[in-house]
Amino acid sequence: MKSVTTYGLLVECFWLALFCGSATPLLADSDHHKWDKLYLVHHWPVTVCMMNDNECKDPPMYWTIHGLWPDKAEECNRSWHFNVSELKDFMEDMREYWPDILHTNHTHFWRHEWEKHGTCAAELEALNSQKKYFQKTLEFYRKINLNSFLLKVGIKPGPTYYQLAAIKEALESVYNITPKIQCLPPEEGRLQVMGQIKFCLTKEFTLRNCTEPQSDLSSAHEDNSTEDLSICNDTLTYYPSHMHT
Ligand SMILES: *[C@@H]1O[C@H](CO)[C@@H](O)[C@H](O)[C@H]1NC(C)=O
Ligand SMILES: *[C@@H]1O[C@H](CO)[C@@H](O)[C@H](O)[C@H]1NC(C)=O
Ligand SMILES: *[C@@H]1O[C@H](CO)[C@@H](O)[C@H](O)[C@H]1NC(C)=O
Ligand SMILES: *[C@@H]1O[C@H](CO)[C@@H](O)[C@H](O)[C@H]1NC(C)=O
Ligand SMILES: *[C@@H]1O[C@H](CO)[C@@H](O)[C@H](O)[C@H]1NC(C)=O
Ligand SMILES: *[C@@H]1O[C@H](CO)[C@@H](O)[C@H](O)[C@H]1NC(C)=O
């Protein structure tokens, strides 16, 4: 009897705490920065160049990192400034796998990714410094190893095209999850162009299925450079090896 009463009291206190807490500005503010999963976003450099009036010389012919993004939070700490020196121990990897496709100086891109996404991801202990955030992202990128798996299942950039379903099935067979595949919508008489692949990760850094597009708010406010990309339609898809096709 006594234990039941105690239990009831506890439950009541719990709800009270929740209710009162949500009314305070402090909690409301941290609620605003709540997120559930991470996107490890890969982009295809040739498509990035096509989206920016081909303003690149020799884009890499492999998928590079766009960023590691919490799904529902941005710019969580404006006073945590980017410091490129934190990346000095793995600068070569940064340049090779996380380059700014459009500019020779990558610093602005990395700063943007840190300020917009890293400051939110930093809520996790494993990502709570700039060094950890960038280094861990490189580590997941290597683990996912998208470039070699795509080649292994025979999906290669070139003048031919693929059914989106074939690409999806290939990725599913490798990863046992379906990443989000984003495309540049077709220009008149042409096909959609594959541009970005987003893998969804839990806060424990395991791969998970992404939610359905309609329940995903994040695509509404993505980085400017990707504003033209949307979820690929189930149709023929280019995976371009050249900017001019
Ligand atoms: C924001 O970042 C600064 C600098 O790292 C830190 O001192 C501060 O505690 C952070 N604020 C929050 C709310 O995490
Ligand atoms: C930037 O990072 C380096 C290396 O960790 C550190 O020595 C330096 O004090 C930092 N600079 C600022 C302004 O925080
Ligand atoms: C890149 O840009 C940053 C920030 O503006 C600047 O501090 C740095 O000197 C530039 N690096 C090179 C190699 O030009
Ligand atoms: C992802 O969804 C597919 C298809 O519904 C399912 O077969 C697979 O087990 C799921 N993967 C995970 C890791 O939940
Ligand atoms: C997919 O189809 C919808 C509806 O026709 C269209 O609005 C959207 O732009 C298409 N997306 C792509 C990547 O082509
Ligand atoms: C994105 O666009 C907004 C408004 O158009 C601009 O204020 C912001 O600086 C842009 N961000 C980047 C990274 O270009």
Short mmCIF file of C-alpha atoms and ligand atoms in Angstrom, two decimals:
data_model
loop_
_atom_site.label_atom_id
_atom_site.label_comp_id
_atom_site.label_asym_id
_atom_site.label_seq_id
_atom_site.Cartn_x
_atom_site.Cartn_y
_atom_site.Cartn_z
CA MET A 1 0.00 0.00 0.00
CA LYS A 2 2.75 2.37 1.00
CA SER A 3 4.76 1.64 -2.11
CA VAL A 4 1.72 2.30 -4.32
CA THR A 5 1.27 5.71 -2.74
CA THR A 6 4.92 6.51 -3.24
CA TYR A 7 4.67 5.44 -6.84
CA GLY A 8 1.62 7.63 -7.42
CA LEU A 9 3.40 10.56 -5.89
CA LEU A 10 6.42 10.00 -8.08
CA VAL A 11 4.33 9.90 -11.23
CA GLU A 12 2.58 13.08 -10.25
CA CYS A 13 5.86 14.85 -9.54
CA PHE A 14 7.17 13.65 -12.87
CA TRP A 15 4.26 15.12 -14.81
CA LEU A 16 4.39 18.29 -12.79
CA ALA A 17 8.09 18.65 -13.53
CA LEU A 18 7.48 18.12 -17.22
CA PHE A 19 4.57 20.51 -17.32
CA CYS A 20 6.24 23.27 -15.32
CA GLY A 21 9.53 22.72 -17.10
CA SER A 22 8.07 23.18 -20.55
CA ALA A 23 6.78 26.60 -19.56
CA THR A 24 10.23 27.97 -18.76
CA PRO A 25 12.12 29.67 -21.59
CA LEU A 26 15.27 27.67 -20.87
CA LEU A 27 13.63 24.33 -21.53
CA ALA A 28 11.70 25.67 -24.47
CA ASP A 29 14.97 26.77 -26.00
CA SER A 30 16.66 23.40 -25.59
CA ASP A 31 13.50 21.74 -26.94
CA HIS A 32 14.03 23.78 -30.03
CA HIS A 33 17.38 22.07 -30.50
CA LYS A 34 16.10 18.52 -29.94
CA TRP A 35 16.99 16.05 -32.61
CA ASP A 36 16.62 12.29 -33.13
CA LYS A 37 19.02 11.11 -35.76
CA LEU A 38 22.02 12.10 -37.82
CA TYR A 39 22.41 12.28 -41.56
CA LEU A 40 25.78 11.41 -42.98
CA VAL A 41 25.46 13.28 -46.24
CA HIS A 42 27.52 12.30 -49.28
CA HIS A 43 27.41 14.37 -52.42
CA TRP A 44 28.45 13.63 -55.96
CA PRO A 45 30.92 16.34 -57.01
CA VAL A 46 30.01 16.35 -60.71
CA THR A 47 26.38 17.10 -59.83
CA VAL A 48 27.42 19.79 -57.34
CA CYS A 49 29.30 21.45 -60.21
CA MET A 50 26.32 21.14 -62.55
CA MET A 51 24.18 22.90 -59.94
CA ASN A 52 26.60 25.78 -59.73
CA ASP A 53 27.03 26.67 -63.37
CA ASN A 54 29.90 24.23 -63.74
CA GLU A 55 32.19 26.44 -61.75
CA CYS A 56 34.75 23.72 -61.07
CA LYS A 57 37.84 22.46 -62.79
CA ASP A 58 38.42 18.82 -61.93
CA PRO A 59 35.79 17.56 -59.52
CA PRO A 60 36.76 14.35 -57.68
CA MET A 61 35.30 11.23 -59.24
CA TYR A 62 34.22 9.80 -55.90
CA TRP A 63 31.48 10.64 -53.42
CA THR A 64 32.70 13.18 -50.89
CA ILE A 65 31.32 14.29 -47.53
CA HIS A 66 28.85 17.14 -47.41
CA GLY A 67 28.29 16.94 -43.70
CA LEU A 68 27.03 15.19 -40.58
CA TRP A 69 23.70 16.77 -39.76
CA PRO A 70 21.33 16.34 -36.83
CA ASP A 71 17.88 16.01 -38.38
CA LYS A 72 15.99 18.76 -36.58
CA ALA A 73 18.42 21.30 -35.20
CA GLU A 74 20.67 24.00 -36.56
CA GLU A 75 23.03 26.62 -35.15
CA CYS A 76 22.85 25.46 -31.55
CA ASN A 77 25.69 27.57 -30.19
CA ARG A 78 26.69 30.75 -31.94
CA SER A 79 29.49 31.48 -29.52
CA TRP A 80 31.37 28.27 -30.29
CA HIS A 81 33.57 29.55 -33.08
CA PHE A 82 35.23 27.41 -35.68
CA ASN A 83 38.96 26.90 -35.27
CA VAL A 84 40.62 25.23 -38.23
CA SER A 85 43.69 24.36 -36.11
CA GLU A 86 41.59 21.68 -34.43
CA LEU A 87 41.67 19.76 -37.72
CA LYS A 88 45.39 19.94 -38.29
CA ASP A 89 46.09 16.28 -37.39
CA PHE A 90 43.87 15.03 -40.22
CA MET A 91 44.01 17.89 -42.68
CA GLU A 92 44.98 15.67 -45.63
CA ASP A 93 41.92 13.49 -45.12
CA MET A 94 39.75 16.59 -44.82
CA ARG A 95 41.02 17.91 -48.15
CA GLU A 96 40.58 14.58 -49.87
CA TYR A 97 37.23 13.39 -48.50
CA TRP A 98 35.53 16.59 -47.29
CA PRO A 99 36.57 19.19 -49.84
CA ASP A 100 34.66 22.28 -50.82
CA ILE A 101 33.86 21.28 -54.38
CA LEU A 102 33.39 24.86 -55.54
CA HIS A 103 36.24 26.75 -53.84
CA THR A 104 39.94 26.12 -53.42
CA ASN A 105 39.89 27.37 -49.84
CA HIS A 106 37.88 24.80 -47.87
CA THR A 107 37.86 26.70 -44.58
CA HIS A 108 34.58 28.53 -45.16
CA PHE A 109 32.76 25.31 -45.97
CA TRP A 110 34.04 23.56 -42.85
CA ARG A 111 33.21 26.58 -40.72
CA HIS A 112 29.68 26.61 -42.11
CA GLU A 113 29.24 22.89 -41.42
CA TRP A 114 30.52 23.29 -37.86
CA GLU A 115 28.42 26.33 -37.02
CA LYS A 116 25.21 25.08 -38.57
CA HIS A 117 25.37 21.36 -37.77
CA GLY A 118 28.40 20.55 -35.61
CA THR A 119 27.34 22.80 -32.73
CA CYS A 120 24.12 20.72 -32.51
CA ALA A 121 25.75 17.32 -32.97
CA ALA A 122 28.11 18.30 -30.13
CA GLU A 123 25.38 17.44 -27.65
CA LEU A 124 26.71 13.87 -27.95
CA GLU A 125 29.83 13.19 -25.98
CA ALA A 126 31.41 11.43 -28.94
CA LEU A 127 31.09 14.63 -30.99
CA ASN A 128 31.56 17.31 -28.37
CA SER A 129 34.59 19.04 -29.85
CA GLN A 130 35.47 20.21 -33.31
CA LYS A 131 38.22 17.64 -33.54
CA LYS A 132 35.85 14.83 -32.58
CA TYR A 133 33.06 16.02 -34.86
CA PHE A 134 35.16 16.16 -38.00
CA GLN A 135 37.24 13.11 -37.19
CA LYS A 136 34.24 10.93 -36.35
CA THR A 137 32.53 11.98 -39.55
CA LEU A 138 35.58 10.89 -41.54
CA GLU A 139 35.52 7.61 -39.62
CA PHE A 140 31.85 6.89 -40.48
CA TYR A 141 32.46 7.87 -44.07
CA ARG A 142 35.26 5.30 -44.26
CA LYS A 143 33.13 2.64 -42.59
CA ILE A 144 30.21 3.17 -44.94
CA ASN A 145 32.66 3.01 -47.81
CA LEU A 146 30.04 4.01 -50.36
CA ASN A 147 32.48 4.42 -53.24
CA SER A 148 33.78 0.88 -53.20
CA PHE A 149 30.38 -0.70 -52.57
CA LEU A 150 28.80 1.11 -55.50
CA LEU A 151 31.60 -0.07 -57.77
CA LYS A 152 31.31 -3.58 -56.40
CA VAL A 153 27.61 -3.80 -57.28
CA GLY A 154 28.36 -2.39 -60.73
CA ILE A 155 26.87 1.08 -60.35
CA LYS A 156 29.29 3.40 -62.08
CA PRO A 157 29.12 6.98 -63.30
CA GLY A 158 28.92 7.36 -67.05
CA PRO A 159 26.74 8.13 -70.04
CA THR A 160 24.26 5.32 -69.29
CA TYR A 161 21.41 5.64 -66.86
CA TYR A 162 19.85 3.56 -64.12
CA GLN A 163 16.39 2.88 -62.83
CA LEU A 164 16.32 4.46 -59.40
CA ALA A 165 14.92 1.19 -58.04
CA ALA A 166 18.06 -0.64 -59.16
CA ILE A 167 20.27 1.80 -57.24
CA LYS A 168 18.03 1.55 -54.19
CA GLU A 169 18.01 -2.23 -54.27
CA ALA A 170 21.76 -2.37 -54.63
CA LEU A 171 22.24 -0.08 -51.63
CA GLU A 172 19.70 -2.05 -49.61
CA SER A 173 21.48 -5.30 -50.36
CA VAL A 174 24.75 -3.85 -49.10
CA TYR A 175 23.57 -1.91 -46.05
CA ASN A 176 20.23 -3.48 -45.07
CA ILE A 177 18.77 0.01 -44.87
CA THR A 178 17.57 2.48 -47.48
CA PRO A 179 19.38 5.78 -47.53
CA LYS A 180 17.76 8.90 -48.92
CA ILE A 181 18.75 9.54 -52.50
CA GLN A 182 18.40 13.09 -53.79
CA CYS A 183 18.41 14.24 -57.37
CA LEU A 184 18.51 17.31 -59.50
CA PRO A 185 15.12 17.42 -61.24
CA PRO A 186 15.23 16.87 -64.99
CA GLU A 187 15.71 19.76 -67.33
CA GLU A 188 13.50 19.73 -70.39
CA GLY A 189 13.61 16.38 -72.09
CA ARG A 190 16.34 15.05 -69.82
CA LEU A 191 16.59 12.75 -66.86
CA GLN A 192 16.95 13.46 -63.16
CA VAL A 193 20.56 13.51 -61.99
CA MET A 194 21.72 11.77 -58.83
CA GLY A 195 23.35 14.29 -56.50
CA GLN A 196 23.28 13.32 -52.86
CA ILE A 197 22.95 10.23 -50.64
CA LYS A 198 21.99 10.65 -47.01
CA PHE A 199 22.58 7.79 -44.61
CA CYS A 200 20.62 7.93 -41.39
CA LEU A 201 22.42 7.12 -38.15
CA THR A 202 21.09 6.66 -34.64
CA LYS A 203 22.63 8.61 -31.78
CA GLU A 204 24.57 5.39 -31.10
CA PHE A 205 26.00 5.65 -34.63
CA THR A 206 24.37 2.59 -36.10
CA LEU A 207 22.77 2.75 -39.52
CA ARG A 208 19.00 2.99 -39.47
CA ASN A 209 16.28 3.39 -42.05
CA CYS A 210 15.40 6.99 -42.78
CA THR A 211 11.83 8.13 -42.16
CA GLU A 212 9.45 8.77 -44.99
CA PRO A 213 10.11 12.00 -46.91
CA GLN A 214 6.78 13.61 -45.94
CA SER A 215 7.47 13.27 -42.22
CA ASP A 216 10.93 14.73 -42.58
CA LEU A 217 11.16 18.43 -41.93
CA SER A 218 14.87 18.79 -42.48
CA SER A 219 14.75 18.97 -46.26
CA ALA A 220 12.82 22.22 -46.00
CA HIS A 221 15.78 24.13 -44.65
CA GLU A 222 18.90 22.62 -46.05
CA ASP A 223 22.10 24.29 -47.10
CA ASN A 224 21.71 26.71 -49.99
CA SER A 225 23.95 24.70 -52.26
CA THR A 226 21.50 21.80 -52.13
CA GLU A 227 18.26 23.73 -52.35
CA ASP A 228 17.68 22.44 -55.87
CA LEU A 229 17.92 18.79 -54.86
CA SER A 230 14.89 16.76 -53.95
CA ILE A 231 14.12 13.12 -53.26
CA CYS A 232 14.65 11.23 -56.50
CA ASN A 233 11.56 9.95 -58.27
CA ASP A 234 11.23 6.27 -59.20
CA THR A 235 12.34 6.75 -62.75
CA LEU A 236 15.42 6.78 -64.94
CA THR A 237 18.40 8.46 -63.32
CA TYR A 238 21.73 9.79 -64.54
CA TYR A 239 24.88 9.22 -62.56
CA PRO A 240 27.03 11.61 -64.54
CA SER A 241 30.75 11.34 -65.11
CA HIS A 242 30.92 14.67 -66.89
CA MET A 243 29.41 18.05 -66.26
CA HIS A 244 28.19 18.40 -69.83
CA THR A 245 25.97 15.54 -70.86
C1 LIG B 1 28.68 27.27 -26.31
O1 LIG B 1 30.04 27.17 -26.63
C2 LIG B 1 30.90 27.84 -25.72
C3 LIG B 1 32.32 27.77 -26.29
O2 LIG B 1 32.71 26.44 -26.49
C4 LIG B 1 30.77 27.16 -24.35
O3 LIG B 1 31.61 27.81 -23.43
C5 LIG B 1 29.32 27.20 -23.90
O4 LIG B 1 29.16 26.47 -22.71
C6 LIG B 1 28.41 26.63 -24.97
N1 LIG B 1 27.02 26.85 -24.61
C7 LIG B 1 26.13 25.87 -24.53
C8 LIG B 1 24.74 26.27 -24.20
O5 LIG B 1 26.44 24.70 -24.75
C1 LIG B 2 42.55 26.76 -31.85
O1 LIG B 2 42.96 25.42 -31.67
C2 LIG B 2 44.35 25.29 -31.37
C3 LIG B 2 44.68 23.80 -31.41
O2 LIG B 2 43.78 23.05 -30.64
C4 LIG B 2 44.61 25.94 -30.02
O3 LIG B 2 45.99 25.84 -29.70
C5 LIG B 2 44.21 27.41 -30.08
O4 LIG B 2 44.34 28.00 -28.81
C6 LIG B 2 42.77 27.56 -30.56
N1 LIG B 2 42.45 28.95 -30.79
C7 LIG B 2 41.40 29.53 -30.27
C8 LIG B 2 41.18 30.97 -30.63
O5 LIG B 2 40.62 28.95 -29.54
C1 LIG B 3 41.27 30.39 -46.28
O1 LIG B 3 40.33 31.25 -45.69
C2 LIG B 3 40.57 31.51 -44.30
C3 LIG B 3 39.38 32.23 -43.72
O2 LIG B 3 39.05 33.35 -44.47
C4 LIG B 3 41.88 32.26 -44.17
O3 LIG B 3 42.14 32.54 -42.82
C5 LIG B 3 43.00 31.38 -44.74
O4 LIG B 3 44.21 32.09 -44.73
C6 LIG B 3 42.69 30.95 -46.17
N1 LIG B 3 43.63 29.91 -46.55
C7 LIG B 3 44.33 29.98 -47.67
C8 LIG B 3 45.26 28.84 -47.93
O5 LIG B 3 44.23 30.92 -48.44
C1 LIG B 4 15.13 -1.22 -42.99
O1 LIG B 4 13.94 -1.47 -43.73
C2 LIG B 4 14.01 -2.67 -44.49
C3 LIG B 4 12.76 -2.74 -45.37
O2 LIG B 4 11.62 -2.39 -44.66
C4 LIG B 4 14.14 -3.86 -43.55
O3 LIG B 4 14.22 -5.06 -44.29
C5 LIG B 4 15.41 -3.68 -42.75
O4 LIG B 4 15.55 -4.73 -41.82
C6 LIG B 4 15.42 -2.35 -42.02
N1 LIG B 4 16.76 -2.17 -41.43
C7 LIG B 4 16.95 -1.83 -40.17
C8 LIG B 4 18.38 -1.71 -39.73
O5 LIG B 4 16.05 -1.61 -39.40
C1 LIG B 5 9.63 14.28 -58.65
O1 LIG B 5 8.30 14.48 -59.08
C2 LIG B 5 7.64 15.58 -58.46
C3 LIG B 5 6.20 15.58 -58.95
O2 LIG B 5 6.13 15.46 -60.33
C4 LIG B 5 8.38 16.87 -58.82
O3 LIG B 5 7.76 17.97 -58.18
C5 LIG B 5 9.80 16.76 -58.34
O4 LIG B 5 10.54 17.92 -58.72
C6 LIG B 5 10.48 15.52 -58.92
N1 LIG B 5 11.79 15.38 -58.37
C7 LIG B 5 12.85 15.16 -59.11
C8 LIG B 5 14.16 14.99 -58.42
O5 LIG B 5 12.82 15.09 -60.32
C1 LIG B 6 22.11 31.00 -47.64
O1 LIG B 6 21.15 31.94 -48.08
C2 LIG B 6 20.83 32.90 -47.11
C3 LIG B 6 19.72 33.79 -47.65
O2 LIG B 6 19.54 33.60 -49.02
C4 LIG B 6 22.09 33.71 -46.77
O3 LIG B 6 21.80 34.68 -45.80
C5 LIG B 6 23.17 32.76 -46.25
O4 LIG B 6 24.36 33.45 -46.01
C6 LIG B 6 23.43 31.65 -47.25
N1 LIG B 6 24.33 30.67 -46.66
C7 LIG B 6 25.38 30.19 -47.34
C8 LIG B 6 26.22 29.18 -46.62
O5 LIG B 6 25.64 30.51 -48.48
#
